[in-house]
PDB file of C-alpha atoms and ligand atoms in Angstrom:
ATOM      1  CA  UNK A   1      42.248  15.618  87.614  1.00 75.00           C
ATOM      2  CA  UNK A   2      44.714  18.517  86.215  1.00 76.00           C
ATOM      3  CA  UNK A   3      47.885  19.055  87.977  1.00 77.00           C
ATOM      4  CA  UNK A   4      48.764  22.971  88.631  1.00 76.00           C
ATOM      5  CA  UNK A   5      52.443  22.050  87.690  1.00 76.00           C
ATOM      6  CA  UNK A   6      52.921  19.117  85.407  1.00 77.00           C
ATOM      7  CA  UNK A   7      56.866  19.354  85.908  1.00 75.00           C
ATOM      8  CA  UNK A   8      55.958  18.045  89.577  1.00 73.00           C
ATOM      9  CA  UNK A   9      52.974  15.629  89.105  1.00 75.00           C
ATOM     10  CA  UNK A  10      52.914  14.455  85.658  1.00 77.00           C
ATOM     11  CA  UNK A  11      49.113  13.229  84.893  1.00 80.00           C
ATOM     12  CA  UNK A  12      47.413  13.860  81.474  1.00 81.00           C
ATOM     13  CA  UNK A  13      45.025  17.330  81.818  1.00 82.00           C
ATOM     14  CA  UNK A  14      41.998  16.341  82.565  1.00 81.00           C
ATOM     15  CA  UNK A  15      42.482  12.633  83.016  1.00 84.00           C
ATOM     16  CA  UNK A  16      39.794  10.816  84.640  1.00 85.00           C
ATOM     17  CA  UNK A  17      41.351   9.567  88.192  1.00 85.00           C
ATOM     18  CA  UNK A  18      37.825   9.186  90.069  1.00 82.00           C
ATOM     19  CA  UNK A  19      36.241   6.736  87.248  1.00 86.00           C
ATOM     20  CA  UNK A  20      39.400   5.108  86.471  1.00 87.00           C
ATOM     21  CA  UNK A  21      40.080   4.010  90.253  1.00 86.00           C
ATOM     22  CA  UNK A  22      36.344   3.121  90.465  1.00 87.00           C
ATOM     23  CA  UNK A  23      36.459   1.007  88.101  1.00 89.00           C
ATOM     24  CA  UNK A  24      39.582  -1.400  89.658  1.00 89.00           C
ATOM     25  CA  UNK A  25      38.205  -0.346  93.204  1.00 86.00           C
ATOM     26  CA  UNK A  26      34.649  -1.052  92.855  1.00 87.00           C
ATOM     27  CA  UNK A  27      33.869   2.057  94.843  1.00 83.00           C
ATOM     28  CA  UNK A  28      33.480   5.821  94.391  1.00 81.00           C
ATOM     29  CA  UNK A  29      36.564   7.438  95.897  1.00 82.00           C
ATOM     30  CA  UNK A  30      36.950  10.787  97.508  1.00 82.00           C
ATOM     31  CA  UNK A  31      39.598  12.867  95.458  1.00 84.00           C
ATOM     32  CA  UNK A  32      42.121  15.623  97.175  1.00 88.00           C
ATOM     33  CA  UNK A  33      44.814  17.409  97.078  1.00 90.00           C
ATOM     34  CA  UNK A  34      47.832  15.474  99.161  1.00 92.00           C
ATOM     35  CA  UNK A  35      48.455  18.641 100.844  1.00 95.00           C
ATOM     36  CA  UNK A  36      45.041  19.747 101.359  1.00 96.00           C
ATOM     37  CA  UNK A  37      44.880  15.987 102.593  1.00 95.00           C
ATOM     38  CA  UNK A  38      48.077  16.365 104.592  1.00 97.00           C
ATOM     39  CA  UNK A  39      46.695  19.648 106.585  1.00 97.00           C
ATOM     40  CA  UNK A  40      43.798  17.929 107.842  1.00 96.00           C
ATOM     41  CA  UNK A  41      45.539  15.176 109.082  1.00 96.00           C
ATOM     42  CA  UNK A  42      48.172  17.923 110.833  1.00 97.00           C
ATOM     43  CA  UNK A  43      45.126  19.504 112.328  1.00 96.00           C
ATOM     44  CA  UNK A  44      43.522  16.347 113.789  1.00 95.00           C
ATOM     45  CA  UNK A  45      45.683  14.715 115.399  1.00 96.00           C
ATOM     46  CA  UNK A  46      49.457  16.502 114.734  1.00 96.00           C
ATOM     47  CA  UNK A  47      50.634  19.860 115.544  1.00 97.00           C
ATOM     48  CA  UNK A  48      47.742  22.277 114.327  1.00 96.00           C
ATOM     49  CA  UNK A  49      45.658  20.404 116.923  1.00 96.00           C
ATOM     50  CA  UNK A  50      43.266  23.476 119.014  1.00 95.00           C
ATOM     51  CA  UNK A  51      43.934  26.101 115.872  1.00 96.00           C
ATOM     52  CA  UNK A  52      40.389  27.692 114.451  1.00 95.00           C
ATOM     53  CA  UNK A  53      42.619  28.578 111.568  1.00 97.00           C
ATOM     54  CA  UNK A  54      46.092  26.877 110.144  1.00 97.00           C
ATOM     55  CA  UNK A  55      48.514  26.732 107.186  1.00 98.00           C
ATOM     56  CA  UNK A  56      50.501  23.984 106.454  1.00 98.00           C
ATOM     57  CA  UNK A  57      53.012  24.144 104.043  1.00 98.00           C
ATOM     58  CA  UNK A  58      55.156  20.804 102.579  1.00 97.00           C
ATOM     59  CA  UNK A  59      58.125  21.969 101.183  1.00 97.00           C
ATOM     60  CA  UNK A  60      59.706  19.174  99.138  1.00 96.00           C
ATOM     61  CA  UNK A  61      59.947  18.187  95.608  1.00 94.00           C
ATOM     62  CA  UNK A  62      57.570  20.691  95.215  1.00 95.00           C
ATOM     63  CA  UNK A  63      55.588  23.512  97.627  1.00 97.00           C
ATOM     64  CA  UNK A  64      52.393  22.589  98.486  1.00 96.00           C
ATOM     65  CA  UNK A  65      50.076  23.772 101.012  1.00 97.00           C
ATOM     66  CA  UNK A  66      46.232  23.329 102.438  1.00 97.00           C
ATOM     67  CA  UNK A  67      44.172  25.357 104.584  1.00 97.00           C
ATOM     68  CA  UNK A  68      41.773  24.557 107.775  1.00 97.00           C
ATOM     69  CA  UNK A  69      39.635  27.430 108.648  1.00 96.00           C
ATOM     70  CA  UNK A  70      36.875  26.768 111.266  1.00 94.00           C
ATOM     71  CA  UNK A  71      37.021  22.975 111.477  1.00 90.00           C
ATOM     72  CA  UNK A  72      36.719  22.949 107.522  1.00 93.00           C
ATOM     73  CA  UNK A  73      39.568  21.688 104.977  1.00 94.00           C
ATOM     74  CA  UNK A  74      39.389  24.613 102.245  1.00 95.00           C
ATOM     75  CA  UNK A  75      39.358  22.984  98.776  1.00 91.00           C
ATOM     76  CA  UNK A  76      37.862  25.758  96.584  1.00 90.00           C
ATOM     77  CA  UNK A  77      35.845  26.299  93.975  1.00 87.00           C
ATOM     78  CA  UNK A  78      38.147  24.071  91.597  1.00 86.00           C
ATOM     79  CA  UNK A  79      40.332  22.516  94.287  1.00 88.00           C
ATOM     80  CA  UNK A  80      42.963  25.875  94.336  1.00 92.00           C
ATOM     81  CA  UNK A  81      42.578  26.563  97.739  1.00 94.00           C
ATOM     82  CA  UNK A  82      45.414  26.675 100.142  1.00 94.00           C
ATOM     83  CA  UNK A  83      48.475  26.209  96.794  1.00 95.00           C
ATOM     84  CA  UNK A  84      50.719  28.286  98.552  1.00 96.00           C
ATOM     85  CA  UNK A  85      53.407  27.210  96.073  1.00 97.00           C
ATOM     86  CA  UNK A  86      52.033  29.328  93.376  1.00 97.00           C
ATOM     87  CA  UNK A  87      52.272  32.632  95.106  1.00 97.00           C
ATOM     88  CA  UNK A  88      54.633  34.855  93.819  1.00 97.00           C
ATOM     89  CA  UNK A  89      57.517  35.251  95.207  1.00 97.00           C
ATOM     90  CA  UNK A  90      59.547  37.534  92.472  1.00 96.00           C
ATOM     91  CA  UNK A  91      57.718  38.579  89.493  1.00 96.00           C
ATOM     92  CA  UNK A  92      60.836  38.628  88.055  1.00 96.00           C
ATOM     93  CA  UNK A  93      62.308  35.149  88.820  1.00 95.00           C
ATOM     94  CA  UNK A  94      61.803  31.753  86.256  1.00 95.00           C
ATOM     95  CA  UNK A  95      59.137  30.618  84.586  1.00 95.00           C
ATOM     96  CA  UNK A  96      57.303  27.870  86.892  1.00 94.00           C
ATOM     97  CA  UNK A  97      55.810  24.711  85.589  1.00 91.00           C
ATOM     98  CA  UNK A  98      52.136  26.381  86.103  1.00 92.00           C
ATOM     99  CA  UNK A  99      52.806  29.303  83.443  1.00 93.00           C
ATOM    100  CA  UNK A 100      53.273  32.067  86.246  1.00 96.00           C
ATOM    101  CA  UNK A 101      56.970  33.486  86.604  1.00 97.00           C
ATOM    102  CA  UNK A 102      58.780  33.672  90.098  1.00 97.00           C
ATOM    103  CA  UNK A 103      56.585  31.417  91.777  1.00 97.00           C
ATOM    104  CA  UNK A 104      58.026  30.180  95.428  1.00 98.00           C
ATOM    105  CA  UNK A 105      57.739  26.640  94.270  1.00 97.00           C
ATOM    106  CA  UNK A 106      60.253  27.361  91.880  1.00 97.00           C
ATOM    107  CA  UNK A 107      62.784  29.598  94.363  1.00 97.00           C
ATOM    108  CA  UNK A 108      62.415  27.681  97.474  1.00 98.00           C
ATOM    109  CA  UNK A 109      61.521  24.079  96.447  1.00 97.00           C
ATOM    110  CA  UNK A 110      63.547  20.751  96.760  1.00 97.00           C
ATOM    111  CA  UNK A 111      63.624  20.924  93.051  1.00 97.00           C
ATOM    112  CA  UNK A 112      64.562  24.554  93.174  1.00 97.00           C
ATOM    113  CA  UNK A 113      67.547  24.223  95.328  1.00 98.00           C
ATOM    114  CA  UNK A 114      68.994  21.462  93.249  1.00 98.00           C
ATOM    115  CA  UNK A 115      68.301  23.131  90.066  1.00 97.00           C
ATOM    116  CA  UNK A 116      70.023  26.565  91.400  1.00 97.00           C
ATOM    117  CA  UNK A 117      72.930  25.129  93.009  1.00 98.00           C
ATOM    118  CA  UNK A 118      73.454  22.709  90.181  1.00 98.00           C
ATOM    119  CA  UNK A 119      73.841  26.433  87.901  1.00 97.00           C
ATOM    120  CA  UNK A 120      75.822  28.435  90.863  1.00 97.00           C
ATOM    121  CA  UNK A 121      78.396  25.306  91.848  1.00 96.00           C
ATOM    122  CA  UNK A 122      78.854  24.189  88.568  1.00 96.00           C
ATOM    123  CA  UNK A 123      77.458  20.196  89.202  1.00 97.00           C
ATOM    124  CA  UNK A 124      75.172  17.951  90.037  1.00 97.00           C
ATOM    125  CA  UNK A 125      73.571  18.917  93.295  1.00 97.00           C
ATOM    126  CA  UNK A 126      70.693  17.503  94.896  1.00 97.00           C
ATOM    127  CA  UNK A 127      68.544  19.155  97.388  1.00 97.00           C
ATOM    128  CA  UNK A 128      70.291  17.066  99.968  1.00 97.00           C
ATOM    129  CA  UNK A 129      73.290  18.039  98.345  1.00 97.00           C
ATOM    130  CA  UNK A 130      72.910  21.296  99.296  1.00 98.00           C
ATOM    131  CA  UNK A 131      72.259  21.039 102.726  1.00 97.00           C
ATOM    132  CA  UNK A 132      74.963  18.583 103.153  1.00 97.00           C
ATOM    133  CA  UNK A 133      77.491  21.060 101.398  1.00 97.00           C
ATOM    134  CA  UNK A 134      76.255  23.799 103.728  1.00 97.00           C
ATOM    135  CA  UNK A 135      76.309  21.506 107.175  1.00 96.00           C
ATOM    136  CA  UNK A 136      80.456  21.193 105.601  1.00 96.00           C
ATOM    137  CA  UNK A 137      80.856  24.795 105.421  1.00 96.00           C
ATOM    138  CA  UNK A 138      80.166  25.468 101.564  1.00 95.00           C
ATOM    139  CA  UNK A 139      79.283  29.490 101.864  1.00 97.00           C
ATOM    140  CA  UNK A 140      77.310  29.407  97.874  1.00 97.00           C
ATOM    141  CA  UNK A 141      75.527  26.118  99.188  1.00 97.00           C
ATOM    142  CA  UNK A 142      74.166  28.016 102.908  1.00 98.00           C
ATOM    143  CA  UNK A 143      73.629  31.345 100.757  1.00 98.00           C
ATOM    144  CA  UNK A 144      71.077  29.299  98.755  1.00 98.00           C
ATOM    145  CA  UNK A 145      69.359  27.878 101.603  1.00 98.00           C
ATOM    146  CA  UNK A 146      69.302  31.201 103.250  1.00 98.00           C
ATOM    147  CA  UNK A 147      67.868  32.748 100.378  1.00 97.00           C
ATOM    148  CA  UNK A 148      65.222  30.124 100.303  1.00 98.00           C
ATOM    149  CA  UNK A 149      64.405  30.199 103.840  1.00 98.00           C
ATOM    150  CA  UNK A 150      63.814  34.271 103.497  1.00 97.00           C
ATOM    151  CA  UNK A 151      61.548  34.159 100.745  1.00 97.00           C
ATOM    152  CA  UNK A 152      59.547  31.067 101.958  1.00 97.00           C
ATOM    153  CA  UNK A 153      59.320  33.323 105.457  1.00 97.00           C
ATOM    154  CA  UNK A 154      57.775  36.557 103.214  1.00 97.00           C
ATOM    155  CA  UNK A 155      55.514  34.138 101.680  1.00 97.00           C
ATOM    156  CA  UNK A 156      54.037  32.342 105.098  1.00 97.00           C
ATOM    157  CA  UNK A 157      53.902  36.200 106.427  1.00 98.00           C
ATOM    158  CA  UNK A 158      51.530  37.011 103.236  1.00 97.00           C
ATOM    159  CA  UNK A 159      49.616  34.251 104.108  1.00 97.00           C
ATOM    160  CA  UNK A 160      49.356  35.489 107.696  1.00 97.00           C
ATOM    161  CA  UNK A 161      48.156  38.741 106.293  1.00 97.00           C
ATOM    162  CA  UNK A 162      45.846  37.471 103.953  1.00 96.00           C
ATOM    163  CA  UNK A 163      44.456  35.084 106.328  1.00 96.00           C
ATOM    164  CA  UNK A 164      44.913  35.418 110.120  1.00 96.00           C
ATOM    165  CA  UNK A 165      45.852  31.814 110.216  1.00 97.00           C
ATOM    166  CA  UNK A 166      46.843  31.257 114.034  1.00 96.00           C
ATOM    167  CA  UNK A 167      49.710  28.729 113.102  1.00 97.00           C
ATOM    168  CA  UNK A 168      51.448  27.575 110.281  1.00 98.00           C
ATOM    169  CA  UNK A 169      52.801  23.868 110.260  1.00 98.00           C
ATOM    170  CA  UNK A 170      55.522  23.052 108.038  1.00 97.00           C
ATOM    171  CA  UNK A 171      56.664  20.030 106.359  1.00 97.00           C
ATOM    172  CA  UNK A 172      58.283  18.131 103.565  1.00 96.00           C
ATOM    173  CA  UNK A 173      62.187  17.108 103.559  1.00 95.00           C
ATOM    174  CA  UNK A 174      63.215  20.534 102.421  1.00 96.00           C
ATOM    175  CA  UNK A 175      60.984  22.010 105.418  1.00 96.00           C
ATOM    176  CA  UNK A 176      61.996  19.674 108.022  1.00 96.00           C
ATOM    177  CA  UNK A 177      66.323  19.801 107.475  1.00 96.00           C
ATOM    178  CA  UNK A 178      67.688  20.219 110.165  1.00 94.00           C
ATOM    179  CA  UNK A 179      67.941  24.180 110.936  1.00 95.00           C
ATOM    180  CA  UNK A 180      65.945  25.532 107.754  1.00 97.00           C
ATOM    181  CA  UNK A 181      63.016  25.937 110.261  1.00 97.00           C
ATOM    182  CA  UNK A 182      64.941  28.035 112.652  1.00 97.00           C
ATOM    183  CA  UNK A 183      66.043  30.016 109.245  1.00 98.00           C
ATOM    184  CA  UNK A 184      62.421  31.055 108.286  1.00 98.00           C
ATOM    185  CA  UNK A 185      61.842  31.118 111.788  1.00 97.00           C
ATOM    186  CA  UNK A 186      64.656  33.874 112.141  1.00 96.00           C
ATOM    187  CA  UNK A 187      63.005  35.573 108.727  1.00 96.00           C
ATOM    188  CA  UNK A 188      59.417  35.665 109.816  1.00 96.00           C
ATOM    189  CA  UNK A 189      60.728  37.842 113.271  1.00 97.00           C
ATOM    190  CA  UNK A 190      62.197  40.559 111.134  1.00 97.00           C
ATOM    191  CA  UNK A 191      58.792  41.201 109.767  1.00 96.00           C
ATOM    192  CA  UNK A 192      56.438  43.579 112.249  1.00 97.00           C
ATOM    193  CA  UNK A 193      55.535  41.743 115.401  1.00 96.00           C
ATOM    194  CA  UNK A 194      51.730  41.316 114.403  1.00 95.00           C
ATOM    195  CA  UNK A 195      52.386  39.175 111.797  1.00 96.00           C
ATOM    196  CA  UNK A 196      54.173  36.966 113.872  1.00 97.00           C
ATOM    197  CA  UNK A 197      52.446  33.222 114.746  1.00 96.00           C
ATOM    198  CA  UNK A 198      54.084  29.875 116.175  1.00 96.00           C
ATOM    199  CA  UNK A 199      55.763  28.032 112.802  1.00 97.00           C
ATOM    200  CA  UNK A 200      55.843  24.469 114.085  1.00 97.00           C
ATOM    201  CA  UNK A 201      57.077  21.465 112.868  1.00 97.00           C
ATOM    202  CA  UNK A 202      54.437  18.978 111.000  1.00 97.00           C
ATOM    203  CA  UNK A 203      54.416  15.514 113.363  1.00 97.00           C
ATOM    204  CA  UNK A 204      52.576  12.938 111.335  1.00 96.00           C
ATOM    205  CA  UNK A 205      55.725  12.507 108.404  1.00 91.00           C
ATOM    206  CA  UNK A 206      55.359  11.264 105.176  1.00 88.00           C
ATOM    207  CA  UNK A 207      52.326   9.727 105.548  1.00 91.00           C
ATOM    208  CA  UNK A 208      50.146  12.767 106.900  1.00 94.00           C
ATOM    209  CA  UNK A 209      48.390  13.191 103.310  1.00 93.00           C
ATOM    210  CA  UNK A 210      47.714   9.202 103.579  1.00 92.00           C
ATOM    211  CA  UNK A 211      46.391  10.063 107.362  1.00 94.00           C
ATOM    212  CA  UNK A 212      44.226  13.255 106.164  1.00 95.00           C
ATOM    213  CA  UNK A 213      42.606  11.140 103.334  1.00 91.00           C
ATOM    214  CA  UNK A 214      41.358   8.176 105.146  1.00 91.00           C
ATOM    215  CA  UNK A 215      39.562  10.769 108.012  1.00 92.00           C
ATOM    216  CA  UNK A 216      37.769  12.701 105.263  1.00 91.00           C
ATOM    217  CA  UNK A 217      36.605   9.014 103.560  1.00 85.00           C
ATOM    218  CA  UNK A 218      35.005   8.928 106.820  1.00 82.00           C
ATOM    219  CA  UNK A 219      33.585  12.417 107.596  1.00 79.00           C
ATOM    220  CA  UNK A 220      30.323  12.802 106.818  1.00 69.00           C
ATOM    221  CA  UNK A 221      30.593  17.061 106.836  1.00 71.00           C
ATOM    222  CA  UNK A 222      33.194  16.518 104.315  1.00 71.00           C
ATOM    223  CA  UNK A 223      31.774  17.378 100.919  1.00 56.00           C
ATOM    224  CA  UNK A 224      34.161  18.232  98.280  1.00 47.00           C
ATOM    225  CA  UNK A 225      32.519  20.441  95.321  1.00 49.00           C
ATOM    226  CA  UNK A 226      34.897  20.404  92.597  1.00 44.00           C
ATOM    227  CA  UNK A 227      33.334  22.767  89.861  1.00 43.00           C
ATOM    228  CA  UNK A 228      35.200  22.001  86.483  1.00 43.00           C
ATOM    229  CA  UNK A 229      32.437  24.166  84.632  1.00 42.00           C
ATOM    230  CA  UNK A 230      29.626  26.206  85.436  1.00 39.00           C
TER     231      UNK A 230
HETATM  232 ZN1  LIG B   1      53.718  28.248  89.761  1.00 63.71          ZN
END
């Protein structure tokens, strides 16, 4: 297992999760993504339910996403598919954890509001912080979630292009605040009218990754092919 942005899950490159949790299990686990996890769960039994093709998107500490195309959770060739997080966002924005620059995860994240209104207020914020300061009328503290929500809404209308998902399902603390929906909601119908699909609110909480994992354990058409090396 190698994690795409060690600042947000810090494991060892390359560390060897599968044999390591065989050997205290006593059985061969199945190994995914927690948002990749997460979407199939939202597309079973939450509110992708009836799509041929979804998004979801959890935005909290990080942004993660996964994909379900035609009854099938993508994974990818080396278990990429669906990391919305690590599209970019502004080529000329920060450095993110991954080694790109201006990635969304690092504009639009739980991590990224604290760490910009911590600079622009001149203390300690939070991400719940911000929203809080906002909700009590703090104009710096909306602008940043504003700004967040409109990027975050170019980035699910990329997807859109790139994808023809039918609906995108949103998550995470950051994604579920109250009103930052309606804000990338309010984005997304600035853009031309045929990129528009339903944004919906994920239903299964914190546990949907949890949820997604424990269906695949017990899928049979569910093979993941993680290729480290060809
Ligand atoms: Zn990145």
């Amino acid at each position: 297992v190698t994690a795409l942005n060690p600042t947000t899950l810090p494991i060892e490159n390359g560390f060897p999760l599968a044999a390591a949790l065989a050997e205290q299990l006593g059985e061969t686990p199945l190994l995914i993504n927690d948002a990749q996890a997460a979407a199939w769960a939202e597309s079973r039994l939450g509110a992708g339910q009836g799509t041929r093709a979804m998004a979801f998107i959890t935005v909290s500490t990080g942004i993660g996403g996964g994909l379900v195309i035609d009854g099938r959770v993508q994974t990818g060739r080396q278990g990429l598919a669906g990391h919305i997080g690590h599209v970019v966002a502004d080529p000329a924005g920060p450095q993110c954890g991954c080694g790109r620059r201006g990635c969304i995860e690092r504009l639009a994240s739980g991590t990224a509001l604290s760490v910009i209104a911590t600079e622009r207020l001149c203390r300690p914020m939070t991400a719940v912080d911000v929203f809080n300061t906002a909700a009590a009328g703090e104009a710096i503290a909306q602008q940043i979630i504003d700004k967040a929500a409109q990027l975050l809404g170019r980035t699910i209308v990329d997807c859109v292009a790139l994808l023809d998902v039918d609906r995108v399902v949103i998550g995470g603390g950051v994604g579920l605040a109250p009103g930052f929906l309606a804000l990338v909601r309010s984005q997304i119908a600035l853009e031309p009218l045929f990129y528009h699909r339903p944004l919906l609110a994920a239903q299964l909480g914190a546990d949907a990754g949890l949820i997604g994992a424990a269906l695949l354990r017990h899928d049979e058409k569910f093979h993941q092919k993680i290729v480290v090396d060809d």
